[in-house]
Amino acid sequence: MPIHEKSLIRPENLVTHDHLVIDGMDVSGHWSTFIEGRSITDYNENLQEEIAALPGGENIHRCWQCGSCTNACTVNAINPEFNPRYWIYLIRLGMEDELLRDKDIIWQCVSCNKCTYACPRDVAPEGVMKATAHWLELKGHTPKSPSTIFDEGFSAQVFQRGKIEDGLVLRNFLQDTGQPLRQPWLETMILGLIRRFPVFYLIRLGLSTVFRPKTRGWGRARAAINEYVHEVEATNRKALGLDAKGAE
Amino acid sequence: MTKPVLIIGGGPAGLSAAHALASAGRKAVLVEKEAILGGAPILSGYAKLVPSHEWAKDAIGGMVNRVVSNPSVDVKVNSTVQAFTGTPGNFVATLKDGSTVEAETAILATGFTHFDPINKPEWGFGTYPDVVTTTMVEQMISSGKGVRCPSDGRVPDRVAILLCAGSRDRQIGREWCSKICCTVSANLAMEIREMSPKTNVYIYYMDIRTFGLYEGEYYWGSQENFKVKYVKARIAEVTSNGSRLLVKGEDTLVKRPISIPFDMVVHAVGMDPNVDNMTISAVFGVDLNRWGYIGKQTTYAHLAETSRPGVFTCGAASGPETIDDSIAQGHAAAMAAMNFAGMAVRAAAE
């Protein structure tokens, strides 16, 4: 039977045979359109545990699906597809395929934390969104988001020297996200700075780009931070059943 | 010399009424149809009770002991009332063995009957051995054998508890909420998770009614401390894929049909009116309410009155009830019976 309302059905559930003859009847093409079942046939019980093992996801098992988070959500107000309540449910019950359908929306959380204050059970949905985005990255389902790339570049400088150099942060970010270094807004900003800043500041800024600022006696702190970061990364990857260091 | 109060039923409500009367210096005759006292918690082998977590045999056993050892209470087990005649203050009850009991008033503490899930055949009870009831799980725990699939004795990886089995279902003529099953199921789910941490427990619900203070300890507690999962779905049918049970329904929160394999399915059975209620109604001349429980006359003036003056009721005889509220109502019925007798004496004196 031809299906006129195909838009209601997920494309992958529509099956059509280009050449099919049943009992001598040629039903090739759209005459042989079938709809695959859409039942959920199992729960992946590891999913909740994996998200709960990542920072921010610890309280996901408390959720009772009241929808306060989605109702409070800044992003949901703009994009109704952004629905933390729904994703928490999918994770809790282990509906991984359904979750992955929304992998390109989940990371859009802006961390305003309105959900955190609305949640009657202290699930901390913002943390769950963060943990879920992290999970998607670690599992290789999504590339690193621009904000993750920024955070990593920023943190790397802090870990290295205890201080950042703004110019380098910006340059690395543009490079790592494949953007040209010459941005009209950037040029305008720099020209503005040169025009308005006292000469003393400009000299310091200029020197910083050559002799990068460093916190005195940072060596021990750097070693401790690097050790801790490495440890947390290893724990997270282990919780997700990944190799000590692999996907990256 | 005053006549005793006749109490029918030796469960929590009847035991409570008997104790209250004896404590007030009155005599009571307690008639129980089974061979032992204690009612459903004892006869059905309940495990730990809500909300105290005491074992039923200890908690209700204590109530039985203090009644049995009380000289003011005459306990008659293996007995039923065949006929009940007379007027308030001068009732005469004829028991199964032909003996008679003269009584001033009577209290019907005749309780309920567990819903028999064979009346909900699409949920697989009676067809698949691993489909059981909350009562059967209580017995698995109280017997010390642990929660195991009846078919082969294995510890289940996954258990589904289906709420509202025999409750809130017009299809099978049961429109009431049985009040206790949500809390009992949450309690059982926690006990299962505690005994067997590898067993995942899912509760399929329409609403969760862990009312009052049970919310925190049972509903929240089962999720927060034991990771019990709640799915808003009324199950359509329970079938089998040959090796495991298949639970089918609609997960309303994702608007998708589900067909999930389980090792064990538990019906959270509700509280039917006592199967003997038609007989009780005829023998004692009391009206039943539209659902088949013993009808109460008023709600606020006299908690325990039936349609027949001098005959009172308490506990699950008049509708689904918790154990602690049944005990409170037993006291209330005892008080009502004593008030009633006192009023008759004062009327005679005037």
PDB file of N, CA and C in Angstrom, chain B residues 121-196:
ATOM      1  N   PRO B 121      -6.064 -11.653  32.623  1.00  0.00           N
ATOM      2  CA  PRO B 121      -5.271 -12.702  31.955  1.00  0.00           C
ATOM      3  C   PRO B 121      -4.223 -12.160  31.002  1.00  0.00           C
ATOM      4  N   GLU B 122      -4.438 -10.952  30.424  1.00  0.00           N
ATOM      5  CA  GLU B 122      -3.460 -10.437  29.465  1.00  0.00           C
ATOM      6  C   GLU B 122      -2.127 -10.109  30.119  1.00  0.00           C
ATOM      7  N   TRP B 123      -2.091 -10.095  31.442  1.00  0.00           N
ATOM      8  CA  TRP B 123      -0.822  -9.827  32.129  1.00  0.00           C
ATOM      9  C   TRP B 123      -0.088 -11.115  32.518  1.00  0.00           C
ATOM     10  N   GLY B 124      -0.562 -12.231  32.004  1.00  0.00           N
ATOM     11  CA  GLY B 124       0.235 -13.451  32.022  1.00  0.00           C
ATOM     12  C   GLY B 124       0.257 -14.272  33.297  1.00  0.00           C
ATOM     13  N   PHE B 125      -0.427 -13.834  34.352  1.00  0.00           N
ATOM     14  CA  PHE B 125      -0.414 -14.638  35.580  1.00  0.00           C
ATOM     15  C   PHE B 125      -1.210 -15.911  35.330  1.00  0.00           C
ATOM     16  N   GLY B 126      -0.636 -17.047  35.743  1.00  0.00           N
ATOM     17  CA  GLY B 126      -1.303 -18.314  35.501  1.00  0.00           C
ATOM     18  C   GLY B 126      -0.877 -18.934  34.185  1.00  0.00           C
ATOM     19  N   THR B 127      -0.326 -18.103  33.277  1.00  0.00           N
ATOM     20  CA  THR B 127       0.166 -18.620  31.995  1.00  0.00           C
ATOM     21  C   THR B 127       1.667 -18.870  32.074  1.00  0.00           C
ATOM     22  N   TYR B 128       2.389 -17.902  32.657  1.00  0.00           N
ATOM     23  CA  TYR B 128       3.846 -18.016  32.783  1.00  0.00           C
ATOM     24  C   TYR B 128       4.217 -18.107  34.259  1.00  0.00           C
ATOM     25  N   PRO B 129       5.021 -19.095  34.621  1.00  0.00           N
ATOM     26  CA  PRO B 129       5.342 -19.269  36.053  1.00  0.00           C
ATOM     27  C   PRO B 129       6.113 -18.094  36.651  1.00  0.00           C
ATOM     28  N   ASP B 130       6.825 -17.339  35.821  1.00  0.00           N
ATOM     29  CA  ASP B 130       7.615 -16.242  36.383  1.00  0.00           C
ATOM     30  C   ASP B 130       6.821 -14.942  36.508  1.00  0.00           C
ATOM     31  N   VAL B 131       5.535 -15.013  36.229  1.00  0.00           N
ATOM     32  CA  VAL B 131       4.654 -13.881  36.545  1.00  0.00           C
ATOM     33  C   VAL B 131       4.052 -14.166  37.919  1.00  0.00           C
ATOM     34  N   VAL B 132       4.367 -13.310  38.881  1.00  0.00           N
ATOM     35  CA  VAL B 132       3.968 -13.569  40.267  1.00  0.00           C
ATOM     36  C   VAL B 132       3.244 -12.340  40.829  1.00  0.00           C
ATOM     37  N   THR B 133       2.862 -12.404  42.102  1.00  0.00           N
ATOM     38  CA  THR B 133       2.185 -11.274  42.740  1.00  0.00           C
ATOM     39  C   THR B 133       3.074 -10.693  43.837  1.00  0.00           C
ATOM     40  N   THR B 134       2.721  -9.474  44.278  1.00  0.00           N
ATOM     41  CA  THR B 134       3.467  -8.875  45.387  1.00  0.00           C
ATOM     42  C   THR B 134       3.399  -9.787  46.620  1.00  0.00           C
ATOM     43  N   THR B 135       2.254 -10.436  46.811  1.00  0.00           N
ATOM     44  CA  THR B 135       2.121 -11.338  47.954  1.00  0.00           C
ATOM     45  C   THR B 135       3.131 -12.481  47.859  1.00  0.00           C
ATOM     46  N   MET B 136       3.320 -13.001  46.646  1.00  0.00           N
ATOM     47  CA  MET B 136       4.281 -14.104  46.475  1.00  0.00           C
ATOM     48  C   MET B 136       5.712 -13.625  46.723  1.00  0.00           C
ATOM     49  N   VAL B 137       6.017 -12.396  46.313  1.00  0.00           N
ATOM     50  CA  VAL B 137       7.366 -11.866  46.568  1.00  0.00           C
ATOM     51  C   VAL B 137       7.562 -11.654  48.074  1.00  0.00           C
ATOM     52  N   GLU B 138       6.499 -11.176  48.744  1.00  0.00           N
ATOM     53  CA  GLU B 138       6.567 -11.051  50.210  1.00  0.00           C
ATOM     54  C   GLU B 138       6.937 -12.395  50.826  1.00  0.00           C
ATOM     55  N   GLN B 139       6.295 -13.448  50.321  1.00  0.00           N
ATOM     56  CA  GLN B 139       6.562 -14.785  50.872  1.00  0.00           C
ATOM     57  C   GLN B 139       7.984 -15.250  50.553  1.00  0.00           C
ATOM     58  N   MET B 140       8.468 -14.930  49.349  1.00  0.00           N
ATOM     59  CA  MET B 140       9.850 -15.302  48.999  1.00  0.00           C
ATOM     60  C   MET B 140      10.822 -14.671  49.994  1.00  0.00           C
ATOM     61  N   ILE B 141      10.522 -13.418  50.378  1.00  0.00           N
ATOM     62  CA  ILE B 141      11.432 -12.714  51.285  1.00  0.00           C
ATOM     63  C   ILE B 141      11.253 -13.216  52.717  1.00  0.00           C
ATOM     64  N   SER B 142       9.977 -13.353  53.166  1.00  0.00           N
ATOM     65  CA  SER B 142       9.760 -13.732  54.565  1.00  0.00           C
ATOM     66  C   SER B 142      10.187 -15.175  54.833  1.00  0.00           C
ATOM     67  N   SER B 143      10.175 -16.021  53.784  1.00  0.00           N
ATOM     68  CA  SER B 143      10.589 -17.413  53.984  1.00  0.00           C
ATOM     69  C   SER B 143      12.112 -17.533  54.017  1.00  0.00           C
ATOM     70  N   GLY B 144      12.813 -16.458  53.632  1.00  0.00           N
ATOM     71  CA  GLY B 144      14.272 -16.499  53.647  1.00  0.00           C
ATOM     72  C   GLY B 144      14.872 -17.116  52.402  1.00  0.00           C
ATOM     73  N   LYS B 145      14.025 -17.523  51.436  1.00  0.00           N
ATOM     74  CA  LYS B 145      14.554 -18.169  50.234  1.00  0.00           C
ATOM     75  C   LYS B 145      15.080 -17.159  49.222  1.00  0.00           C
ATOM     76  N   GLY B 146      14.654 -15.913  49.368  1.00  0.00           N
ATOM     77  CA  GLY B 146      15.120 -14.885  48.440  1.00  0.00           C
ATOM     78  C   GLY B 146      14.275 -14.829  47.192  1.00  0.00           C
ATOM     79  N   VAL B 147      14.490 -13.759  46.406  1.00  0.00           N
ATOM     80  CA  VAL B 147      13.671 -13.537  45.217  1.00  0.00           C
ATOM     81  C   VAL B 147      14.262 -14.325  44.048  1.00  0.00           C
ATOM     82  N   ARG B 148      13.536 -15.325  43.614  1.00  0.00           N
ATOM     83  CA  ARG B 148      14.005 -16.183  42.521  1.00  0.00           C
ATOM     84  C   ARG B 148      12.863 -16.467  41.561  1.00  0.00           C
ATOM     85  N   CYS B 149      13.220 -16.701  40.285  1.00  0.00           N
ATOM     86  CA  CYS B 149      12.195 -17.027  39.302  1.00  0.00           C
ATOM     87  C   CYS B 149      11.637 -18.407  39.617  1.00  0.00           C
ATOM     88  N   PRO B 150      10.321 -18.540  39.760  1.00  0.00           N
ATOM     89  CA  PRO B 150       9.746 -19.849  40.091  1.00  0.00           C
ATOM     90  C   PRO B 150      10.052 -20.908  39.036  1.00  0.00           C
ATOM     91  N   SER B 151      10.261 -20.520  37.763  1.00  0.00           N
ATOM     92  CA  SER B 151      10.433 -21.528  36.712  1.00  0.00           C
ATOM     93  C   SER B 151      11.707 -22.340  36.897  1.00  0.00           C
ATOM     94  N   ASP B 152      12.828 -21.684  37.229  1.00  0.00           N
ATOM     95  CA  ASP B 152      14.079 -22.437  37.332  1.00  0.00           C
ATOM     96  C   ASP B 152      14.933 -22.023  38.530  1.00  0.00           C
ATOM     97  N   GLY B 153      14.394 -21.170  39.383  1.00  0.00           N
ATOM     98  CA  GLY B 153      15.121 -20.811  40.599  1.00  0.00           C
ATOM     99  C   GLY B 153      16.250 -19.832  40.410  1.00  0.00           C
ATOM    100  N   ARG B 154      16.382 -19.242  39.205  1.00  0.00           N
ATOM    101  CA  ARG B 154      17.490 -18.305  39.002  1.00  0.00           C
ATOM    102  C   ARG B 154      17.153 -16.954  39.632  1.00  0.00           C
ATOM    103  N   VAL B 155      18.225 -16.229  40.001  1.00  0.00           N
ATOM    104  CA  VAL B 155      18.033 -14.864  40.485  1.00  0.00           C
ATOM    105  C   VAL B 155      17.784 -13.986  39.260  1.00  0.00           C
ATOM    106  N   PRO B 156      16.673 -13.249  39.236  1.00  0.00           N
ATOM    107  CA  PRO B 156      16.352 -12.467  38.025  1.00  0.00           C
ATOM    108  C   PRO B 156      17.324 -11.317  37.801  1.00  0.00           C
ATOM    109  N   ASP B 157      17.683 -11.088  36.512  1.00  0.00           N
ATOM    110  CA  ASP B 157      18.490  -9.911  36.155  1.00  0.00           C
ATOM    111  C   ASP B 157      17.630  -8.660  36.156  1.00  0.00           C
ATOM    112  N   ARG B 158      16.375  -8.857  35.794  1.00  0.00           N
ATOM    113  CA  ARG B 158      15.494  -7.718  35.591  1.00  0.00           C
ATOM    114  C   ARG B 158      14.087  -8.076  36.052  1.00  0.00           C
ATOM    115  N   VAL B 159      13.530  -7.224  36.898  1.00  0.00           N
ATOM    116  CA  VAL B 159      12.182  -7.459  37.431  1.00  0.00           C
ATOM    117  C   VAL B 159      11.300  -6.271  37.062  1.00  0.00           C
ATOM    118  N   ALA B 160      10.084  -6.553  36.587  1.00  0.00           N
ATOM    119  CA  ALA B 160       9.092  -5.495  36.341  1.00  0.00           C
ATOM    120  C   ALA B 160       7.987  -5.627  37.379  1.00  0.00           C
ATOM    121  N   ILE B 161       7.661  -4.528  38.026  1.00  0.00           N
ATOM    122  CA  ILE B 161       6.501  -4.524  38.921  1.00  0.00           C
ATOM    123  C   ILE B 161       5.408  -3.719  38.231  1.00  0.00           C
ATOM    124  N   LEU B 162       4.249  -4.336  38.015  1.00  0.00           N
ATOM    125  CA  LEU B 162       3.139  -3.662  37.350  1.00  0.00           C
ATOM    126  C   LEU B 162       2.159  -3.177  38.412  1.00  0.00           C
ATOM    127  N   LEU B 163       2.026  -1.863  38.519  1.00  0.00           N
ATOM    128  CA  LEU B 163       1.114  -1.318  39.520  1.00  0.00           C
ATOM    129  C   LEU B 163      -0.335  -1.419  39.033  1.00  0.00           C
ATOM    130  N   CYS B 164      -1.254  -1.213  39.974  1.00  0.00           N
ATOM    131  CA  CYS B 164      -2.695  -1.192  39.666  1.00  0.00           C
ATOM    132  C   CYS B 164      -3.177  -2.505  39.045  1.00  0.00           C
ATOM    133  N   ALA B 165      -2.681  -3.651  39.546  1.00  0.00           N
ATOM    134  CA  ALA B 165      -3.225  -4.937  39.128  1.00  0.00           C
ATOM    135  C   ALA B 165      -4.461  -5.184  39.989  1.00  0.00           C
ATOM    136  N   GLY B 166      -5.632  -5.018  39.381  1.00  0.00           N
ATOM    137  CA  GLY B 166      -6.865  -5.178  40.148  1.00  0.00           C
ATOM    138  C   GLY B 166      -7.291  -3.895  40.823  1.00  0.00           C
ATOM    139  N   SER B 167      -6.775  -2.773  40.386  1.00  0.00           N
ATOM    140  CA  SER B 167      -7.203  -1.484  40.903  1.00  0.00           C
ATOM    141  C   SER B 167      -7.377  -0.532  39.727  1.00  0.00           C
ATOM    142  N   ARG B 168      -8.258   0.437  39.871  1.00  0.00           N
ATOM    143  CA  ARG B 168      -8.413   1.526  38.911  1.00  0.00           C
ATOM    144  C   ARG B 168      -8.604   0.984  37.502  1.00  0.00           C
ATOM    145  N   ASP B 169      -9.475   0.003  37.370  1.00  0.00           N
ATOM    146  CA  ASP B 169      -9.630  -0.669  36.095  1.00  0.00           C
ATOM    147  C   ASP B 169     -11.110  -0.994  35.885  1.00  0.00           C
ATOM    148  N   ARG B 170     -11.774  -0.168  35.088  1.00  0.00           N
ATOM    149  CA  ARG B 170     -13.203  -0.375  34.859  1.00  0.00           C
ATOM    150  C   ARG B 170     -13.446  -1.661  34.080  1.00  0.00           C
ATOM    151  N   GLN B 171     -12.458  -2.076  33.281  1.00  0.00           N
ATOM    152  CA  GLN B 171     -12.618  -3.298  32.480  1.00  0.00           C
ATOM    153  C   GLN B 171     -12.918  -4.507  33.340  1.00  0.00           C
ATOM    154  N   ILE B 172     -12.379  -4.512  34.558  1.00  0.00           N
ATOM    155  CA  ILE B 172     -12.598  -5.664  35.427  1.00  0.00           C
ATOM    156  C   ILE B 172     -13.403  -5.261  36.656  1.00  0.00           C
ATOM    157  N   GLY B 173     -14.123  -4.129  36.550  1.00  0.00           N
ATOM    158  CA  GLY B 173     -15.066  -3.753  37.601  1.00  0.00           C
ATOM    159  C   GLY B 173     -14.422  -3.342  38.910  1.00  0.00           C
ATOM    160  N   ARG B 174     -13.222  -2.811  38.836  1.00  0.00           N
ATOM    161  CA  ARG B 174     -12.562  -2.388  40.075  1.00  0.00           C
ATOM    162  C   ARG B 174     -12.109  -0.940  39.899  1.00  0.00           C
ATOM    163  N   GLU B 175     -12.914  -0.047  40.422  1.00  0.00           N
ATOM    164  CA  GLU B 175     -12.682   1.375  40.133  1.00  0.00           C
ATOM    165  C   GLU B 175     -11.878   2.065  41.225  1.00  0.00           C
ATOM    166  N   TRP B 176     -11.592   1.325  42.296  1.00  0.00           N
ATOM    167  CA  TRP B 176     -10.931   1.981  43.431  1.00  0.00           C
ATOM    168  C   TRP B 176      -9.409   1.914  43.309  1.00  0.00           C
ATOM    169  N   CYS B 177      -8.759   2.829  44.031  1.00  0.00           N
ATOM    170  CA  CYS B 177      -7.315   2.755  44.232  1.00  0.00           C
ATOM    171  C   CYS B 177      -7.114   1.944  45.502  1.00  0.00           C
ATOM    172  N   SER B 178      -6.253   0.945  45.448  1.00  0.00           N
ATOM    173  CA  SER B 178      -6.080   0.089  46.625  1.00  0.00           C
ATOM    174  C   SER B 178      -5.128   0.680  47.657  1.00  0.00           C
ATOM    175  N   LYS B 179      -4.658   1.881  47.391  1.00  0.00           N
ATOM    176  CA  LYS B 179      -4.053   2.718  48.420  1.00  0.00           C
ATOM    177  C   LYS B 179      -2.650   2.313  48.857  1.00  0.00           C
ATOM    178  N   ILE B 180      -2.388   1.034  49.006  1.00  0.00           N
ATOM    179  CA  ILE B 180      -1.135   0.594  49.624  1.00  0.00           C
ATOM    180  C   ILE B 180      -0.116   0.073  48.612  1.00  0.00           C
ATOM    181  N   CYS B 181      -0.570  -0.281  47.396  1.00  0.00           N
ATOM    182  CA  CYS B 181       0.307  -1.060  46.502  1.00  0.00           C
ATOM    183  C   CYS B 181       1.523  -0.275  46.018  1.00  0.00           C
ATOM    184  N   CYS B 182       1.371   1.048  45.803  1.00  0.00           N
ATOM    185  CA  CYS B 182       2.524   1.851  45.372  1.00  0.00           C
ATOM    186  C   CYS B 182       3.629   1.776  46.424  1.00  0.00           C
ATOM    187  N   THR B 183       3.232   2.003  47.669  1.00  0.00           N
ATOM    188  CA  THR B 183       4.216   2.016  48.745  1.00  0.00           C
ATOM    189  C   THR B 183       4.803   0.618  48.953  1.00  0.00           C
ATOM    190  N   VAL B 184       3.932  -0.391  48.944  1.00  0.00           N
ATOM    191  CA  VAL B 184       4.403  -1.770  49.113  1.00  0.00           C
ATOM    192  C   VAL B 184       5.376  -2.133  47.993  1.00  0.00           C
ATOM    193  N   SER B 185       5.056  -1.725  46.755  1.00  0.00           N
ATOM    194  CA  SER B 185       5.917  -2.068  45.620  1.00  0.00           C
ATOM    195  C   SER B 185       7.271  -1.372  45.724  1.00  0.00           C
ATOM    196  N   ALA B 186       7.255  -0.091  46.121  1.00  0.00           N
ATOM    197  CA  ALA B 186       8.526   0.629  46.286  1.00  0.00           C
ATOM    198  C   ALA B 186       9.358  -0.050  47.371  1.00  0.00           C
ATOM    199  N   ASN B 187       8.682  -0.479  48.430  1.00  0.00           N
ATOM    200  CA  ASN B 187       9.371  -1.158  49.530  1.00  0.00           C
ATOM    201  C   ASN B 187       9.973  -2.482  49.049  1.00  0.00           C
ATOM    202  N   LEU B 188       9.181  -3.259  48.304  1.00  0.00           N
ATOM    203  CA  LEU B 188       9.676  -4.533  47.781  1.00  0.00           C
ATOM    204  C   LEU B 188      10.833  -4.306  46.815  1.00  0.00           C
ATOM    205  N   ALA B 189      10.698  -3.258  45.972  1.00  0.00           N
ATOM    206  CA  ALA B 189      11.766  -2.973  45.004  1.00  0.00           C
ATOM    207  C   ALA B 189      13.080  -2.711  45.737  1.00  0.00           C
ATOM    208  N   MET B 190      12.994  -1.963  46.835  1.00  0.00           N
ATOM    209  CA  MET B 190      14.211  -1.676  47.601  1.00  0.00           C
ATOM    210  C   MET B 190      14.768  -2.958  48.222  1.00  0.00           C
ATOM    211  N   GLU B 191      13.854  -3.822  48.717  1.00  0.00           N
ATOM    212  CA  GLU B 191      14.321  -5.073  49.327  1.00  0.00           C
ATOM    213  C   GLU B 191      14.980  -5.972  48.284  1.00  0.00           C
ATOM    214  N   ILE B 192      14.405  -5.999  47.076  1.00  0.00           N
ATOM    215  CA  ILE B 192      14.998  -6.816  46.009  1.00  0.00           C
ATOM    216  C   ILE B 192      16.399  -6.286  45.662  1.00  0.00           C
ATOM    217  N   ARG B 193      16.506  -4.947  45.530  1.00  0.00           N
ATOM    218  CA  ARG B 193      17.795  -4.345  45.181  1.00  0.00           C
ATOM    219  C   ARG B 193      18.833  -4.578  46.276  1.00  0.00           C
ATOM    220  N   GLU B 194      18.356  -4.602  47.512  1.00  0.00           N
ATOM    221  CA  GLU B 194      19.271  -4.802  48.625  1.00  0.00           C
ATOM    222  C   GLU B 194      19.770  -6.251  48.660  1.00  0.00           C
ATOM    223  N   MET B 195      18.843  -7.198  48.416  1.00  0.00           N
ATOM    224  CA  MET B 195      19.215  -8.609  48.460  1.00  0.00           C
ATOM    225  C   MET B 195      20.049  -8.994  47.252  1.00  0.00           C
ATOM    226  N   SER B 196      19.765  -8.365  46.114  1.00  0.00           N
ATOM    227  CA  SER B 196      20.432  -8.739  44.871  1.00  0.00           C
ATOM    228  C   SER B 196      20.748  -7.483  44.061  1.00  0.00           C
TER     229      SER B 196
END
